[in-house]
XYZ file of C-alpha atoms in Angstrom:
355
model
C 0.181 -0.290 0.022
C 2.819 2.421 0.835
C 4.697 0.835 -2.347
C 2.254 3.448 -4.971
C 3.594 6.650 -4.247
C 7.547 5.521 -4.982
C 6.316 3.416 -7.962
C 4.007 6.294 -9.628
C 6.417 8.639 -8.775
C 9.026 6.835 -10.665
C 6.518 6.290 -13.402
C 5.872 10.227 -13.953
C 9.869 10.759 -13.890
C 10.388 8.381 -16.358
C 7.449 10.021 -18.745
C 8.928 13.742 -18.249
C 12.024 13.649 -18.333
C 14.803 11.445 -19.966
C 16.456 8.449 -17.609
C 19.821 9.297 -15.405
C 22.053 7.056 -13.963
C 23.078 7.887 -10.200
C 25.905 6.018 -8.484
C 24.765 4.705 -4.778
C 27.439 7.180 -3.670
C 25.882 9.759 -5.642
C 22.489 9.136 -4.109
C 23.572 8.363 -0.051
C 25.528 12.437 -0.392
C 22.560 13.669 -1.884
C 20.293 12.338 1.023
C 22.658 13.366 3.569
C 22.877 17.442 2.021
C 19.018 17.624 2.187
C 18.679 16.222 5.574
C 21.443 18.398 6.862
C 19.900 21.122 4.675
C 16.209 20.830 6.209
C 17.588 20.556 9.780
C 19.219 23.548 9.426
C 16.474 25.241 7.763
C 14.053 24.287 11.140
C 16.879 25.217 13.111
C 16.565 28.763 11.977
C 13.110 29.301 10.859
C 11.191 30.179 13.832
C 8.835 28.083 15.980
C 5.764 28.782 14.464
C 7.614 27.820 11.370
C 8.940 24.851 12.052
C 6.175 23.786 13.444
C 4.224 24.337 10.569
C 6.736 22.527 8.384
C 6.829 19.382 10.662
C 3.588 18.934 10.513
C 2.970 20.132 6.895
C 5.358 17.435 6.150
C 3.859 14.875 7.926
C 0.719 15.504 6.873
C 1.889 15.240 3.367
C 3.953 11.364 4.082
C 0.600 10.472 5.626
C -1.257 11.503 2.809
C 0.733 9.661 0.085
C -0.388 6.577 1.855
C -3.708 7.754 2.304
C -4.899 10.457 -0.461
C -8.272 10.509 0.754
C -7.047 13.047 3.799
C -6.759 15.535 1.151
C -10.512 15.510 0.629
C -10.814 16.107 4.781
C -8.307 19.202 4.829
C -10.461 20.385 1.866
C -13.683 20.221 3.554
C -12.529 21.611 7.137
C -10.546 24.564 4.697
C -12.993 25.769 2.726
C -14.467 28.751 4.845
C -11.201 29.988 5.493
C -9.618 29.703 1.918
C -9.861 33.291 1.178
C -8.516 34.343 4.245
C -5.209 32.555 3.162
C -4.943 33.834 -1.140
C -2.826 35.276 -3.266
C -2.838 36.744 -6.782
C -1.446 34.751 -9.417
C -1.528 36.431 -13.203
C -4.505 38.013 -11.868
C -6.445 35.116 -10.526
C -6.747 34.654 -7.204
C -5.149 31.762 -6.137
C -6.151 30.136 -1.928
C -5.202 27.665 0.169
C -7.756 25.480 -1.119
C -6.647 25.261 -4.738
C -3.287 24.594 -2.730
C -4.499 21.868 -1.467
C -6.575 20.291 -4.336
C -3.895 20.203 -6.605
C -1.870 17.972 -4.122
C -4.810 15.596 -3.842
C -5.009 15.785 -7.510
C -1.208 14.828 -8.266
C -1.505 12.107 -5.300
C -3.817 11.235 -6.787
C -1.950 10.941 -10.575
C 0.736 9.277 -8.646
C -1.710 6.752 -7.398
C -3.309 6.042 -10.605
C 0.202 5.425 -12.610
C 1.294 2.975 -9.826
C -2.038 0.791 -9.571
C -0.885 -1.975 -12.943
C 2.399 -1.983 -11.786
C 1.135 -3.196 -8.548
C -2.413 -4.698 -9.149
C -1.253 -5.749 -12.815
C -4.393 -4.257 -14.090
C -5.078 -1.582 -16.491
C -5.402 2.090 -15.862
C -9.181 2.961 -15.258
C -10.495 6.187 -13.991
C -14.333 6.087 -12.780
C -16.271 8.754 -14.415
C -19.533 8.498 -12.606
C -23.096 9.500 -13.482
C -22.119 13.170 -13.706
C -19.163 13.389 -15.358
C -21.323 14.105 -18.975
C -23.414 16.792 -17.492
C -20.369 18.634 -16.634
C -18.882 18.701 -19.661
C -21.990 19.760 -21.554
C -21.940 22.643 -18.912
C -18.429 23.450 -19.650
C -19.486 23.427 -22.845
C -22.348 25.463 -22.771
C -20.032 28.011 -20.807
C -17.192 28.013 -23.361
C -20.099 29.310 -25.969
C -20.471 32.590 -23.729
C -16.750 33.325 -23.825
C -17.491 34.616 -27.569
C -20.042 37.087 -26.341
C -18.070 37.646 -23.102
C -17.188 41.701 -21.687
C -14.511 39.969 -19.415
C -11.989 37.382 -20.571
C -10.738 37.294 -16.910
C -13.821 36.837 -14.851
C -15.135 34.535 -17.796
C -11.589 32.066 -17.034
C -12.136 32.730 -12.629
C -15.649 32.012 -13.116
C -14.858 28.730 -15.701
C -12.391 27.427 -13.506
C -14.310 27.069 -10.926
C -17.194 24.773 -12.491
C -13.233 23.006 -13.562
C -12.303 22.247 -10.061
C -15.677 21.126 -9.315
C -15.203 18.595 -11.785
C -11.823 17.777 -10.407
C -13.191 16.885 -6.932
C -15.703 14.785 -8.067
C -13.889 12.791 -10.465
C -11.346 12.820 -7.127
C -13.859 11.799 -5.011
C -15.472 9.036 -6.932
C -12.475 7.255 -7.649
C -10.833 7.186 -4.355
C -14.049 7.556 -1.382
C -14.891 3.860 0.199
C -17.915 3.020 1.843
C -16.709 2.797 4.991
C -15.154 6.448 4.880
C -17.974 8.107 3.634
C -18.870 8.428 7.622
C -15.872 10.753 8.417
C -16.431 12.891 5.495
C -20.229 13.707 7.584
C -18.288 13.788 10.143
C -15.603 16.531 8.806
C -18.354 18.708 7.137
C -20.712 18.263 10.692
C -17.352 20.092 12.299
C -16.696 22.647 10.561
C -20.150 23.528 9.888
C -19.920 23.998 14.275
C -16.644 25.353 13.721
C -18.413 28.296 11.878
C -21.870 28.529 13.767
C -19.763 28.501 16.841
C -17.792 31.834 15.845
C -20.726 33.196 13.603
C -22.602 33.312 17.332
C -19.737 34.942 18.937
C -19.691 37.525 16.674
C -23.603 37.801 17.078
C -23.629 38.305 20.823
C -20.551 40.168 21.128
C -20.864 42.538 18.586
C -17.114 41.328 17.452
C -17.263 42.549 13.521
C -18.208 46.116 11.904
C -20.538 48.640 12.158
C -22.424 47.959 9.322
C -23.065 44.443 10.431
C -25.383 45.678 13.712
C -28.980 44.807 14.762
C -31.346 45.869 16.588
C -30.414 49.436 17.768
C -26.802 47.960 18.216
C -27.412 45.079 20.335
C -26.463 42.095 17.899
C -24.038 42.175 14.956
C -25.276 39.790 12.144
C -23.049 36.813 12.003
C -20.343 36.417 8.829
C -18.364 33.764 10.503
C -14.512 33.696 8.314
C -16.666 34.764 5.090
C -16.663 38.480 5.327
C -20.369 39.179 4.646
C -23.329 37.568 5.801
C -25.122 36.684 3.327
C -21.978 33.782 1.408
C -21.643 33.044 5.266
C -25.481 31.815 5.646
C -25.364 30.251 2.065
C -22.414 28.103 3.401
C -24.708 26.730 6.964
C -27.714 26.227 4.374
C -25.750 24.025 2.491
C -24.746 22.069 6.248
C -27.917 22.257 7.316
C -29.878 19.625 4.913
C -27.500 17.088 6.050
C -27.459 17.882 9.492
C -31.338 17.513 9.792
C -30.945 13.871 7.595
C -28.453 13.255 10.012
C -30.706 14.090 13.190
C -33.851 12.528 11.808
C -31.803 9.192 11.342
C -30.413 9.153 15.184
C -33.543 10.118 16.470
C -35.534 7.249 14.871
C -32.525 4.563 15.065
C -31.699 5.748 19.182
C -34.862 6.907 20.461
C -37.985 5.726 18.634
C -36.870 2.458 17.550
C -34.779 0.445 20.475
C -38.025 1.915 23.302
C -35.532 0.470 26.351
C -37.720 0.121 29.078
C -34.586 0.493 31.498
C -33.358 3.794 30.331
C -35.237 6.708 32.383
C -37.249 9.254 30.787
C -34.829 12.178 31.683
C -31.846 9.962 29.909
C -33.989 10.302 26.911
C -34.572 13.562 27.629
C -30.665 14.480 27.561
C -30.363 11.847 24.900
C -32.533 13.534 22.270
C -31.521 17.155 23.244
C -27.579 15.975 22.357
C -28.853 14.378 19.190
C -30.325 17.654 18.256
C -27.666 20.473 19.598
C -25.685 20.642 16.183
C -28.873 21.244 14.406
C -29.886 23.506 16.763
C -26.650 25.568 17.122
C -26.187 25.807 12.992
C -30.207 27.232 12.958
C -29.190 29.605 15.389
C -26.169 30.640 13.569
C -28.102 31.029 10.788
C -30.979 33.096 11.610
C -27.949 34.984 13.083
C -26.707 35.872 9.688
C -30.051 37.656 9.155
C -29.739 36.304 5.608
C -33.195 36.402 3.883
C -31.810 34.568 0.858
C -30.354 31.864 2.642
C -32.708 30.949 5.357
C -35.461 31.063 2.853
C -33.531 28.443 1.344
C -32.319 26.061 4.207
C -36.313 26.196 4.615
C -36.814 24.764 1.360
C -33.880 22.102 1.829
C -35.531 21.525 5.116
C -38.619 20.157 3.829
C -37.428 18.359 0.947
C -35.760 16.396 3.272
C -38.399 15.876 5.758
C -40.656 14.778 2.011
C -37.643 12.602 1.610
C -37.911 10.885 4.773
C -41.785 10.727 5.268
C -44.637 10.075 2.581
C -46.763 11.749 5.308
C -44.819 14.933 4.939
C -44.766 14.530 1.101
C -48.713 13.846 0.866
C -49.486 17.097 3.265
C -46.756 19.259 1.406
C -48.036 18.162 -2.196
C -51.414 18.752 -1.185
C -50.357 22.318 -0.208
C -48.960 23.002 -3.021
C -51.557 21.923 -4.661
C -53.386 24.502 -3.072
C -50.795 26.803 -3.430
C -51.871 26.585 -7.909
C -55.281 26.645 -7.229
C -54.762 30.265 -5.384
C -52.440 31.471 -7.643
C -54.693 31.051 -10.700
C -58.028 32.049 -8.891
C -55.929 35.325 -8.573
C -55.204 35.682 -11.654
C -58.767 36.301 -12.550
C -60.324 40.108 -12.233
C -62.620 39.358 -9.047
C -61.997 42.837 -7.383
C -64.613 43.860 -4.852
C -63.281 47.020 -4.579
C -63.762 50.124 -6.966
C -60.558 51.401 -9.730
C -58.073 53.254 -8.001
C -57.739 56.205 -9.443
C -53.535 57.064 -10.349
C -53.704 60.240 -9.459
C -54.945 59.799 -6.158
C -52.550 57.124 -5.169
C -50.996 58.845 -2.310
C -54.465 58.935 -0.121
C -54.431 56.273 3.117
C -57.349 54.381 1.718
C -55.354 53.834 -1.480
C -52.147 52.691 -0.383
C -53.902 50.294 2.259
C -55.871 48.322 -0.667
C -52.911 48.298 -3.470
C -51.170 46.890 0.207
C -53.769 44.394 0.728
């Protein structure tokens, strides 16, 4: 399992660089020089930088054995990627792009070494969404013909290319038994952002322009610099949290019916299971992002509809009623006299128009 990285690197070097013959003495000398250089750099570097280099090197070596670790790291750093970004050729490159590139490089090493280890041909699973992704990218490329800014079009198109790369990376490396760890990391990242947002909301840690309710509170924004993208991020994590909460409640509180468990114990267990969902909902409300709250509400309803057939039928009935009300309201059934546009400023006409 640990040989695929070295085999893949050797194959990659043979594909890109002409073979070189190096004597054993030169190899030993090179290893000694590199070791001394690394030790000297760590000795002269500040303590925080040395810790970062050592931990980063340890993670890189471990990720060569388990490439899926890059996915876990990617999930955690997405909220802070914009804070650690630099401009490269007019394009903003963040920590997320760096980690994704390292993960794809490790996947390439694994793919190149796989035939040598297993004796099978190189295969890349595309999955059911690769075709739609390519169609979308084709449509985006057509929009380049009438774009007003090539730079902006390139940046936005690269985001969709990144999504395709992440999709292929996950579908080829993620095993079924690793899905639970992905869910745990997603919830951990969401809880960290929710806790930070609630701190900002209560202690008013942020710009004055985000103050709410006569300065009593402040709109939560997390590490996203703005409340709306922060609310959007929580809106992506909340449906997963709701689904997991429903599953935990049905598995641990509804089905077992353990008579030996006290009522207080069941209530405490219920509170513990529901705590992450409650924290994220509170943080979403603290953002005061109406779009994010509306989107989260719709996502929550869809999640409940998938979970319960009764809820799905009830929502279908409500949707049908809404359609009927909309059709009826489209007819001119006004019971009030037409409003004179010249007298639209009167209180009576203002109330009628509002209704």
